[in-house]
């Protein structure tokens, strides 16, 4: 893209200031310029400075006479150079003296026009060219620096880092990622402006550190900074300086800094990837109060390779059916004997080289990079087709619940997709349950609620999964739209031995009663747990006591058993 084509406001009339103490000159220039520009006038340096200050944000260029009474052109140029913002405003000097030209260029003028005046076209062309140059420079500047902190922008930083490698190939470098733990708390407790102030302070401290440590820095997103610097054996002192810098500004002990270091970078790995690595290290100590520096090491490297392996393999895995949907039965337990009520669809990866991989490993990974959408859609289709197959073969509809990841929920086409899956398999939405994990409810609540409301209004049943593991307040819960509470396994584990668990479960039962929704317990592994839950009034259970998640062929025995029972 050429710089010219980036110009935002080509059709806007620019404002220029003509400074000359002779009226005839002002009129003459005004006459030439006013067809193309809006023109302001000043009759001496002092008036010029007043006009400049008043119209600073709108002015595009100044035409400045050098010889004037009251305050001459050189004095104006000096004043403008002292002011950070005014140095960027281009000045064309009007002069009849050859010597003055060089002197005025040195004083900061960008160009000169000789008196008696050149042809109008020449004047117009010079004015236009200098305005364009100044605007282009501003665009480049804007993308070069982060507006809030004055550190480099991410893109420029990457380019600069690559350049450093090129010209200083012998330097041994480290890539650092710096984040703030619980930065959102600062914004919430003190307001966004204060949050900005903290970010600026950190940027200043980074600049100070870089005065002693050779390197460059940028801010990438909200509270994330990258530093590329010459290798050091330890960053304890650097971290201390950064922490000291903001110590007085923070009101909560929970807010602190964390640093991820990828030491002695491999320069054959591209720059972006190097910082992914330091960020990966940084993430391993998120919310950790005892450790604030982490290094990218062999262990992380292996995890990275493993993750990449899985990311690369997903399409093939779907195609070759290495990804397979298992089903775990749920039983209604309040009757005389347990009755098959429904099933949960759970994904399994039977990898030809690695073997069975737990979704606990790849689901979070795919949630990070968005691939979960693909995976979930595969599972949703498989599960629906399975309900239809059982219905056709056994004449009975076994409802199945599928897991809906938090990023699915923000997809505007979600309900249409579910509807078309229902249609393809001739199913009713009421045969299909959607499990949404509780922690999703604590994020962008408004959008989640409206999305869930929509699905429910179409007839889908929504189960809140892992209930009790998130941090929903009772207040939040009271207006959450759900059809079923599925309590977290943690409450069931050791239930038979731990009286506190029983008490907690009683409270949860009361909440379910208050919301008037049934309660499902998962992770039920033995008879004692089952009995306790039954006594509590829990409606449905799922767990190894009845069955592990099994392939569909194996699941069928639960259906046929029901028949023979
Ligand atoms: P979840 O949805 O809470 O699923 C319940 C997990 O508990 C399953 O683990 C299940 O195998 C396990 N489980 C069931 N009964 C027992 C028991 O008695 N004892 C113990 N110790 N565990 C039991 P799994 O299949 O490893 O899945 C783990 C998590 O991965 C799931 O938690 C869910 O969050 C996610 N997941 C699984 N399949 C999918 C999927 O297709 N899409 C998405 N987005 N997430 C999935
Ligand atoms: Mg689930
Ligand atoms: Mg669960």
Coordinates of C-alpha atoms and ligand atoms in Angstrom, one line a residue:
X1 CA 0.0 0.0 0.0
X2 CA 1.4 3.4 -0.9
X3 CA 1.6 6.0 1.7
X4 CA -0.4 8.3 -0.5
X5 CA -3.4 6.0 -0.6
X6 CA -3.5 5.9 3.2
X7 CA -4.4 9.5 3.4
X8 CA -7.6 9.7 5.4
X9 CA -9.0 13.1 4.6
X10 CA -8.1 14.1 1.1
X11 CA -11.3 16.0 0.6
X12 CA -11.0 18.1 3.7
X13 CA -9.8 21.7 3.2
X14 CA -6.6 22.2 5.2
X15 CA -6.0 25.3 7.3
X16 CA -2.8 27.4 6.8
X17 CA -1.5 30.4 8.6
X18 CA 0.1 33.3 6.6
X19 CA 2.5 35.5 8.8
X20 CA 3.7 38.7 7.2
X21 CA 3.9 42.2 8.5
X22 CA 3.1 43.8 5.1
X23 CA -0.6 43.7 4.3
X24 CA -0.1 43.6 0.6
X25 CA 1.9 40.4 1.0
X26 CA -0.7 38.8 3.2
X27 CA -3.4 39.7 0.6
X28 CA -1.4 38.4 -2.3
X29 CA -0.7 35.0 -0.6
X30 CA -4.2 34.8 0.7
X31 CA -5.5 35.3 -2.9
X32 CA -3.3 32.5 -4.2
X33 CA -4.0 30.1 -1.4
X34 CA -7.7 30.6 -0.6
X35 CA -8.9 28.6 -3.6
X36 CA -7.4 25.5 -2.1
X37 CA -7.0 26.2 1.7
X38 CA -8.7 27.9 4.6
X39 CA -6.4 30.8 5.5
X40 CA -5.6 32.6 8.8
X41 CA -3.4 35.7 9.0
X42 CA -0.9 37.2 11.5
X43 CA 0.9 40.5 11.1
X44 CA 3.9 39.7 13.4
X45 CA 5.5 36.9 15.4
X46 CA 3.5 37.5 18.5
X47 CA 0.2 37.3 16.7
X48 CA 1.4 34.2 14.9
X49 CA 2.1 32.4 18.2
X50 CA -1.3 33.3 19.4
X51 CA -3.0 31.9 16.3
X52 CA -0.8 28.8 16.4
X53 CA -1.8 28.1 20.0
X54 CA -5.4 28.7 19.3
X55 CA -5.7 26.6 16.2
X56 CA -2.9 24.1 16.9
X57 CA -4.9 21.0 16.3
X58 CA -6.4 22.2 13.0
X59 CA -3.4 23.9 11.5
X60 CA -1.6 22.1 8.6
X61 CA 1.1 24.6 7.8
X62 CA 2.6 28.0 8.5
X63 CA 4.0 30.5 5.9
X64 CA 6.4 32.7 7.8
X65 CA 8.0 35.9 6.9
X66 CA 11.4 36.3 8.5
X67 CA 11.8 40.0 8.9
X68 CA 9.1 41.5 11.1
X69 CA 8.8 44.0 13.8
X70 CA 7.6 43.0 17.3
X71 CA 8.8 39.4 16.9
X72 CA 10.6 38.1 13.9
X73 CA 10.4 34.8 12.1
X74 CA 13.5 33.3 13.7
X75 CA 12.0 33.9 17.2
X76 CA 8.8 32.1 16.0
X77 CA 10.8 29.1 14.8
X78 CA 12.7 29.0 18.1
X79 CA 9.5 29.0 20.1
X80 CA 8.0 26.3 17.9
X81 CA 11.0 24.1 18.3
X82 CA 10.7 24.2 22.1
X83 CA 7.2 22.8 22.0
X84 CA 7.0 19.0 21.4
X85 CA 3.8 19.2 19.4
X86 CA 4.6 22.3 17.4
X87 CA 7.9 20.9 16.1
X88 CA 5.7 18.7 13.9
X89 CA 3.8 21.6 12.3
X90 CA 5.6 22.4 9.0
X91 CA 6.8 26.0 8.4
X92 CA 7.7 27.5 5.0
X93 CA 9.8 30.6 5.3
X94 CA 9.2 33.6 3.1
X95 CA 12.4 35.4 2.3
X96 CA 14.3 37.4 -0.2
X97 CA 17.8 36.8 1.3
X98 CA 19.7 33.8 0.1
X99 CA 21.7 33.5 3.3
X100 CA 18.6 33.4 5.4
X101 CA 17.5 30.3 3.7
X102 CA 20.1 28.0 5.1
X103 CA 19.7 29.6 8.5
X104 CA 16.0 29.1 8.6
X105 CA 16.2 25.5 7.5
X106 CA 18.6 24.9 10.4
X107 CA 16.1 26.6 12.7
X108 CA 13.5 24.1 11.7
X109 CA 11.7 25.4 8.6
X110 CA 10.9 22.7 6.0
X111 CA 11.1 24.9 2.9
X112 CA 11.3 28.4 1.6
X113 CA 9.6 30.6 -0.9
X114 CA 11.5 33.5 -2.3
X115 CA 10.3 37.1 -2.6
X116 CA 9.2 38.6 -4.8
X117 CA 6.8 35.7 -5.1
X118 CA 7.2 32.8 -7.5
X119 CA 4.4 31.8 -9.7
X120 CA 1.2 31.0 -7.9
X121 CA 1.4 27.3 -9.1
X122 CA 4.9 27.0 -7.6
X123 CA 3.7 28.3 -4.3
X124 CA 0.6 26.1 -4.2
X125 CA 2.8 23.1 -5.2
X126 CA 5.2 23.7 -2.4
X127 CA 2.5 24.2 0.2
X128 CA 0.8 21.0 -0.9
X129 CA 3.9 18.9 -0.9
X130 CA 4.9 20.0 2.6
X131 CA 1.5 19.3 4.0
X132 CA 1.5 15.9 2.6
X133 CA 5.0 15.1 3.8
X134 CA 4.1 16.2 7.3
X135 CA 0.9 14.1 7.3
X136 CA 2.7 11.1 6.1
X137 CA 5.3 11.5 8.8
X138 CA 2.5 11.6 11.3
X139 CA 1.0 8.4 10.0
X140 CA 4.3 6.7 10.2
X141 CA 4.8 8.0 13.7
X142 CA 1.4 6.9 14.7
X143 CA 2.1 3.3 13.8
X144 CA 5.6 3.4 15.1
X145 CA 4.6 4.3 18.6
X146 CA 2.0 3.1 21.1
X147 CA 0.0 6.3 21.7
X148 CA -0.6 5.6 25.4
X149 CA 2.9 4.8 26.5
X150 CA 5.2 6.1 23.8
X151 CA 6.9 2.7 23.6
X152 CA 7.1 1.1 20.1
X153 CA 4.0 -0.4 18.6
X154 CA 4.0 -4.2 18.2
X155 CA 4.5 -4.2 14.5
X156 CA 7.3 -1.7 14.5
X157 CA 8.9 -3.6 17.4
X158 CA 9.0 -6.8 15.5
X159 CA 10.6 -5.1 12.5
X160 CA 13.1 -3.4 14.7
X161 CA 14.0 -6.6 16.5
X162 CA 14.5 -8.3 13.1
X163 CA 16.7 -5.4 12.1
X164 CA 18.8 -5.7 15.3
X165 CA 19.4 -9.3 14.5
X166 CA 20.5 -8.5 11.1
X167 CA 23.0 -5.7 12.0
X168 CA 24.1 -7.2 15.3
X169 CA 24.1 -10.9 14.6
X170 CA 26.8 -11.5 17.2
X171 CA 24.6 -10.3 20.1
X172 CA 23.1 -12.9 22.4
X173 CA 19.5 -11.8 23.1
X174 CA 16.6 -12.6 25.4
X175 CA 12.9 -12.2 24.6
X176 CA 10.8 -11.1 27.6
X177 CA 7.0 -10.8 28.1
X178 CA 5.8 -8.7 31.0
X179 CA 2.1 -8.8 32.2
X180 CA 0.2 -7.5 35.1
X181 CA -1.6 -10.0 37.3
X182 CA -5.3 -8.9 37.7
X183 CA -4.8 -5.7 35.7
X184 CA -8.6 -5.5 35.3
X185 CA -8.8 -4.9 39.1
X186 CA -7.0 -1.6 38.7
X187 CA -9.5 -0.5 36.1
X188 CA -12.3 -1.7 38.3
X189 CA -11.0 -0.2 41.6
X190 CA -9.6 3.1 40.3
X191 CA -11.1 3.7 36.9
X192 CA -9.6 3.3 33.5
X193 CA -7.6 6.6 33.5
X194 CA -5.8 5.4 36.6
X195 CA -5.2 2.1 34.8
X196 CA -3.6 4.1 31.9
X197 CA -1.4 5.9 34.4
X198 CA -0.1 2.6 35.8
X199 CA 0.7 1.5 32.3
X200 CA 2.5 4.7 31.5
X201 CA 4.5 4.3 34.7
X202 CA 5.5 0.8 33.8
X203 CA 6.6 2.0 30.4
X204 CA 8.7 4.8 32.0
X205 CA 10.4 2.2 34.2
X206 CA 11.0 0.0 31.3
X207 CA 12.7 2.9 29.5
X208 CA 14.8 3.5 32.5
X209 CA 15.9 -0.1 32.7
X210 CA 16.7 0.0 29.0
X211 CA 19.1 2.9 29.6
X212 CA 21.3 0.3 31.3
X213 CA 20.3 -2.9 29.5
X214 CA 20.7 -2.7 25.8
X215 CA 17.4 -3.4 24.1
X216 CA 14.0 -2.2 22.8
X217 CA 10.4 -2.5 24.2
X218 CA 6.8 -2.3 23.1
X219 CA 3.3 -2.6 24.5
X220 CA 1.3 -5.1 22.5
X221 CA -2.1 -5.1 24.1
X222 CA -3.7 -3.8 27.2
X223 CA -1.3 -4.9 29.9
X224 CA 1.3 -6.8 27.9
X225 CA 4.8 -5.6 27.2
X226 CA 7.5 -7.1 25.2
X227 CA 11.2 -6.4 25.7
X228 CA 14.0 -7.6 23.5
X229 CA 17.4 -7.1 25.1
X230 CA 20.9 -8.4 25.5
X231 CA 21.2 -11.6 27.5
X232 CA 21.5 -11.5 31.3
X233 CA 21.8 -14.3 33.7
X234 CA 19.1 -13.0 36.0
X235 CA 16.2 -10.6 35.9
X236 CA 15.6 -10.3 39.7
X237 CA 17.0 -6.8 39.8
X238 CA 15.1 -5.6 36.7
X239 CA 11.9 -7.0 38.2
X240 CA 12.5 -5.3 41.4
X241 CA 13.0 -1.9 39.7
X242 CA 9.7 -2.4 37.8
X243 CA 7.9 -3.4 41.0
X244 CA 9.3 -0.5 42.9
X245 CA 8.1 1.9 40.2
X246 CA 4.4 1.0 40.7
X247 CA 4.4 0.0 44.3
X248 CA 2.8 3.2 45.5
X249 CA 0.2 3.2 42.9
X250 CA -1.4 -0.2 43.7
X251 CA -4.1 -0.8 46.3
X252 CA -4.4 -4.5 46.1
X253 CA -1.8 -7.2 46.9
X254 CA -3.3 -9.3 44.2
X255 CA -2.1 -6.9 41.6
X256 CA 1.6 -7.5 40.6
X257 CA 3.8 -8.1 37.7
X258 CA 4.9 -11.4 36.1
X259 CA 7.8 -11.8 33.6
X260 CA 8.3 -14.6 31.1
X261 CA 11.8 -15.0 29.8
X262 CA 12.9 -16.9 26.6
X263 CA 16.7 -16.7 27.2
X264 CA 19.3 -16.8 24.4
X265 CA 16.8 -16.8 21.7
X266 CA 17.2 -19.1 18.7
X267 CA 17.5 -16.5 15.9
X268 CA 16.3 -19.0 13.3
X269 CA 12.9 -18.9 15.0
X270 CA 10.9 -15.9 13.8
X271 CA 10.5 -13.0 16.1
X272 CA 6.8 -13.4 16.7
X273 CA 7.3 -17.0 17.7
X274 CA 10.1 -16.0 20.2
X275 CA 7.7 -13.8 22.0
X276 CA 5.0 -16.5 21.9
X277 CA 7.5 -18.5 23.9
X278 CA 8.2 -15.9 26.5
X279 CA 4.5 -15.3 26.8
X280 CA 4.0 -19.1 27.2
X281 CA 6.5 -19.0 30.1
X282 CA 4.8 -15.9 31.5
X283 CA 1.4 -17.7 31.5
X284 CA 2.7 -20.5 33.6
X285 CA 2.9 -18.2 36.6
X286 CA -0.4 -16.4 36.0
X287 CA -1.8 -15.6 39.4
X288 CA 1.1 -17.2 41.2
X289 CA 2.0 -15.1 44.3
X290 CA 5.3 -16.8 45.1
X291 CA 7.0 -16.6 41.7
X292 CA 7.1 -13.7 39.4
X293 CA 9.7 -14.7 36.8
X294 CA 9.5 -17.9 34.7
X295 CA 11.7 -19.2 32.0
X296 CA 10.9 -20.9 28.7
X297 CA 12.6 -24.3 29.1
X298 CA 12.9 -27.8 27.6
X299 CA 9.6 -28.8 29.3
X300 CA 7.7 -25.9 27.7
X301 CA 9.4 -26.6 24.4
X302 CA 8.1 -30.2 24.5
X303 CA 4.6 -29.0 25.4
X304 CA 4.7 -26.6 22.5
X305 CA 5.8 -29.3 20.0
X306 CA 3.1 -31.6 21.4
X307 CA 0.4 -28.9 21.0
X308 CA 1.5 -28.2 17.5
X309 CA 1.3 -31.8 16.7
X310 CA -2.3 -31.9 17.8
X311 CA -3.2 -28.7 16.0
X312 CA -1.7 -30.0 12.8
X313 CA -3.5 -33.3 13.2
X314 CA -7.0 -32.3 13.9
X315 CA -8.4 -32.3 10.4
X316 CA -6.9 -35.7 9.6
X317 CA -8.2 -37.0 13.0
X318 CA -11.7 -36.0 12.1
X319 CA -11.5 -37.5 8.7
X320 CA -10.0 -40.7 9.8
X321 CA -12.3 -41.0 12.8
X322 CA -9.4 -40.9 15.3
X323 CA -11.7 -38.4 17.1
X324 CA -14.6 -40.4 18.3
X325 CA -17.6 -39.4 20.4
X326 CA -18.2 -41.5 23.5
X327 CA -21.3 -41.5 25.6
X328 CA -21.7 -41.7 29.3
X329 CA -25.2 -42.6 30.7
X330 CA -27.1 -40.4 33.2
X331 CA -29.6 -42.2 35.5
X332 CA -32.7 -40.8 37.2
X333 CA -32.3 -42.1 40.8
X334 CA -35.4 -41.0 42.7
X335 CA -37.6 -43.9 41.5
X336 CA -37.5 -47.5 42.8
X337 CA -34.5 -48.3 40.7
X338 CA -32.2 -46.2 38.5
X339 CA -33.6 -45.4 35.1
X340 CA -31.6 -44.4 32.0
X341 CA -32.5 -40.8 31.5
X342 CA -30.0 -39.4 29.0
X343 CA -26.3 -39.4 28.0
X344 CA -23.4 -37.0 27.8
X345 CA -21.4 -36.9 24.6
X346 CA -17.7 -36.7 25.4
X347 CA -14.9 -36.5 22.8
X348 CA -12.0 -39.0 22.7
X349 CA -8.9 -38.8 20.6
X350 CA -7.4 -42.1 19.8
X351 CA -4.2 -40.9 18.2
X352 CA -2.3 -43.5 16.0
X353 CA 1.1 -42.6 17.5
X354 CA 0.3 -41.2 20.9
X355 CA -2.6 -43.3 21.9
X356 CA -5.7 -42.1 23.8
X357 CA -5.5 -38.4 24.6
X358 CA -7.7 -36.9 27.3
X359 CA -9.9 -34.0 26.3
X360 CA -8.4 -32.3 29.4
X361 CA -5.3 -31.9 27.3
X362 CA -6.6 -30.8 23.9
X363 CA -9.9 -29.0 24.7
X364 CA -8.1 -26.1 26.6
X365 CA -5.6 -25.9 23.8
X366 CA -8.2 -25.7 21.1
X367 CA -10.2 -23.2 23.1
X368 CA -7.1 -20.9 23.0
X369 CA -6.7 -21.0 19.2
X370 CA -10.4 -21.3 18.2
X371 CA -10.2 -24.8 16.8
X372 CA -12.7 -25.8 19.4
X373 CA -15.4 -24.5 17.2
X374 CA -14.5 -27.1 14.6
X375 CA -14.2 -29.9 17.2
X376 CA -17.5 -29.0 18.9
X377 CA -19.4 -28.9 15.6
X378 CA -18.1 -32.3 14.8
X379 CA -19.3 -33.6 18.2
X380 CA -22.7 -31.9 17.9
X381 CA -23.4 -33.6 14.6
X382 CA -22.2 -37.0 15.7
X383 CA -24.3 -36.8 18.8
X384 CA -27.4 -35.8 16.9
X385 CA -26.9 -38.5 14.4
X386 CA -26.5 -41.0 17.2
X387 CA -29.8 -40.0 18.8
X388 CA -31.5 -40.4 15.5
X389 CA -29.9 -43.8 14.9
X390 CA -31.0 -45.1 18.3
X391 CA -34.4 -43.7 17.8
X392 CA -34.7 -45.4 14.4
X393 CA -33.4 -48.8 15.7
X394 CA -34.9 -48.9 19.2
X395 CA -38.0 -46.7 18.7
X396 CA -36.9 -44.6 21.7
X397 CA -35.3 -41.2 21.9
X398 CA -32.4 -41.0 24.4
X399 CA -31.7 -37.3 24.9
X400 CA -28.0 -36.5 24.7
X401 CA -26.2 -33.5 26.1
X402 CA -23.2 -31.9 24.3
X403 CA -20.6 -29.5 25.7
X404 CA -20.8 -26.0 24.4
X405 CA -17.5 -24.1 24.8
X406 CA -17.5 -20.5 25.9
X407 CA -16.3 -19.2 22.6
X408 CA -19.2 -21.0 20.8
X409 CA -21.6 -18.9 22.8
X410 CA -20.5 -15.7 21.2
X411 CA -21.1 -17.0 17.8
X412 CA -24.1 -15.3 16.3
X413 CA -25.0 -18.2 14.1
X414 CA -25.0 -20.7 17.0
X415 CA -28.8 -21.2 17.3
X416 CA -29.2 -21.5 13.5
X417 CA -26.5 -24.2 13.5
X418 CA -28.2 -26.2 16.2
X419 CA -31.5 -25.8 14.4
X420 CA -30.1 -27.1 11.2
X421 CA -28.5 -30.0 13.0
X422 CA -31.9 -30.8 14.5
X423 CA -33.5 -30.6 11.0
X424 CA -30.9 -32.9 9.4
X425 CA -31.6 -35.6 11.9
X426 CA -35.3 -35.0 12.4
X427 CA -34.9 -34.2 16.1
X428 CA -36.7 -31.9 18.5
X429 CA -34.7 -29.3 20.4
X430 CA -36.1 -30.9 23.5
X431 CA -34.1 -34.1 22.7
X432 CA -30.9 -32.1 22.9
X433 CA -29.3 -30.7 26.0
X434 CA -26.5 -28.1 26.0
X435 CA -23.9 -28.1 28.7
X436 CA -22.3 -24.7 29.4
X437 CA -19.7 -24.5 32.0
X438 CA -20.4 -22.2 35.0
X439 CA -17.2 -20.2 34.6
X440 CA -18.5 -19.0 31.2
X441 CA -21.3 -17.3 33.0
X442 CA -19.0 -15.1 35.0
X443 CA -17.5 -13.5 31.9
X444 CA -19.5 -11.3 29.5
X445 CA -22.7 -12.0 31.3
X446 CA -25.1 -9.9 29.2
X447 CA -24.3 -11.5 25.9
X448 CA -24.2 -15.0 27.4
X449 CA -27.6 -14.5 29.0
X450 CA -29.2 -13.3 25.7
X451 CA -27.6 -16.1 23.8
X452 CA -28.8 -18.7 26.3
X453 CA -32.3 -17.2 26.4
X454 CA -32.5 -17.5 22.6
X455 CA -31.5 -21.2 22.7
X456 CA -34.0 -21.9 25.5
X457 CA -36.8 -20.1 23.6
X458 CA -36.1 -22.5 20.7
X459 CA -36.7 -25.4 23.0
X460 CA -33.2 -26.5 23.9
X461 CA -32.5 -27.5 27.5
X462 CA -29.5 -25.7 29.0
X463 CA -27.5 -27.4 31.8
X464 CA -25.0 -25.4 33.8
X465 CA -22.0 -27.6 33.9
X466 CA -19.4 -27.8 36.7
X467 CA -21.7 -25.8 38.9
X468 CA -20.0 -24.5 42.1
X469 CA -16.5 -24.5 40.6
X470 CA -16.7 -21.0 39.3
X471 CA -17.3 -17.9 41.3
X472 CA -20.8 -17.0 40.5
X473 CA -22.4 -15.1 43.4
X474 CA -25.8 -16.1 44.6
X475 CA -27.0 -12.8 43.2
X476 CA -25.8 -13.7 39.7
X477 CA -27.3 -17.1 40.0
X478 CA -30.7 -15.8 40.9
X479 CA -31.2 -14.4 37.4
X480 CA -29.3 -16.9 35.3
X481 CA -31.3 -18.7 32.7
X482 CA -30.8 -22.5 33.2
X483 CA -32.9 -25.6 33.1
X484 CA -30.6 -27.9 35.1
X485 CA -27.7 -27.5 37.6
X486 CA -25.0 -30.0 37.0
X487 CA -22.9 -29.8 40.1
X488 CA -19.1 -30.0 39.9
X489 CA -17.5 -33.4 40.6
X490 CA -15.5 -31.8 43.4
X491 CA -18.6 -31.8 45.6
X492 CA -19.1 -35.5 45.2
X493 CA -15.5 -36.6 45.6
X494 CA -15.1 -38.0 49.2
X495 CA -18.6 -37.1 49.9
X496 CA -19.1 -40.2 52.0
X497 CA -16.1 -39.3 54.3
X498 CA -16.3 -35.5 54.5
X499 CA -19.2 -34.0 56.4
X500 CA -18.4 -30.5 55.0
X501 CA -19.0 -31.8 51.5
X502 CA -22.4 -33.0 52.6
X503 CA -23.2 -29.6 54.0
X504 CA -22.1 -27.8 50.8
X505 CA -24.3 -30.2 48.8
X506 CA -27.3 -29.3 51.0
X507 CA -26.8 -25.7 50.3
X508 CA -26.5 -26.4 46.5
X509 CA -29.7 -28.4 46.7
X510 CA -31.4 -25.4 48.3
X511 CA -30.2 -23.2 45.5
X512 CA -31.5 -25.7 42.9
X513 CA -34.8 -25.7 44.8
X514 CA -34.9 -22.0 44.8
X515 CA -34.3 -21.8 41.1
X516 CA -36.8 -24.6 40.7
X517 CA -34.5 -26.7 38.4
X518 CA -33.4 -30.3 38.7
X519 CA -29.9 -31.2 39.9
X520 CA -27.5 -33.6 38.3
X521 CA -24.4 -34.9 40.1
X522 CA -21.5 -36.2 38.1
X523 CA -18.4 -38.1 39.2
X524 CA -20.4 -40.6 41.3
X525 CA -18.1 -43.5 41.8
X526 CA -19.6 -45.7 44.6
X527 CA -22.8 -46.8 46.2
X528 CA -22.4 -44.5 49.3
X529 CA -22.2 -41.4 47.2
X530 CA -25.2 -42.5 45.3
X531 CA -27.3 -43.1 48.5
X532 CA -26.2 -39.8 50.0
X533 CA -27.3 -38.0 46.8
X534 CA -30.5 -39.7 46.7
X535 CA -31.3 -38.7 50.3
X536 CA -30.4 -35.1 49.4
X537 CA -33.0 -35.2 46.7
X538 CA -30.6 -35.1 43.7
X539 CA -32.5 -36.2 40.6
X540 CA -30.0 -37.5 38.2
X541 CA -26.5 -38.9 38.5
X542 CA -23.6 -39.7 36.1
X543 CA -20.4 -41.4 37.0
X544 CA -18.1 -44.4 36.9
X545 CA -20.4 -46.2 39.4
X546 CA -22.8 -46.8 36.5
X547 CA -20.4 -46.5 33.6
X548 CA -17.4 -44.7 32.2
X549 CA -17.9 -42.9 28.9
X550 CA -18.1 -45.7 26.3
X551 CA -18.3 -46.0 22.5
X552 CA -21.9 -45.9 21.1
X553 CA -21.9 -49.7 20.4
X554 CA -21.2 -50.4 24.0
X555 CA -23.7 -47.8 25.2
X556 CA -26.5 -49.8 23.5
X557 CA -26.6 -52.3 26.3
X558 CA -28.1 -49.6 28.6
X559 CA -30.9 -49.2 26.1
X560 CA -31.5 -52.9 25.7
X561 CA -31.3 -53.6 29.4
X562 CA -34.1 -51.1 29.9
X563 CA -36.2 -53.2 27.5
X564 CA -35.5 -56.4 29.3
X565 CA -36.1 -54.9 32.7
Ligands
LIG1 P1 -17.2 -32.2 31.8 O1 -18.1 -31.8 30.7 O2 -17.5 -31.8 33.1 O3 -17.3 -33.8 31.7 C1 -17.2 -34.7 32.7 C2 -15.9 -35.3 32.9 O4 -15.9 -36.2 34.0 C3 -15.6 -36.3 31.7 O5 -14.2 -36.2 31.6 C4 -15.9 -37.6 32.3 O6 -15.2 -38.7 31.7 C5 -15.5 -37.5 33.7 N1 -16.2 -38.4 34.6 C6 -17.4 -38.9 34.5 N2 -17.7 -39.7 35.6 C7 -16.6 -39.7 36.4 C8 -16.3 -40.3 37.6 O7 -17.1 -41.0 38.2 N3 -15.1 -40.1 38.2 C9 -14.2 -39.3 37.5 N4 -13.0 -39.1 38.1 N5 -14.5 -38.7 36.4 C10 -15.7 -38.9 35.8 P2 -13.5 -36.1 30.2 O8 -14.3 -36.9 29.2 O9 -12.1 -36.3 30.3 O10 -13.8 -34.6 29.8 C11 -13.2 -33.5 30.5 C12 -13.7 -32.2 30.1 O11 -13.4 -31.9 28.8 C13 -15.2 -32.1 30.1 O12 -15.7 -31.9 31.4 C14 -15.5 -31.0 29.2 O13 -15.4 -29.8 29.9 C15 -14.4 -31.2 28.2 N6 -15.0 -31.9 27.0 C16 -15.1 -33.2 26.7 N7 -15.6 -33.4 25.5 C17 -15.8 -32.1 25.0 C18 -16.4 -31.6 23.8 O14 -16.8 -32.4 22.9 N8 -16.4 -30.3 23.6 C19 -16.0 -29.4 24.5 N9 -16.0 -28.1 24.3 N10 -15.5 -29.8 25.7 C20 -15.4 -31.2 25.9
LIG2 MG1 -20.0 -31.6 30.5
LIG3 MG1 -18.8 -31.2 34.4

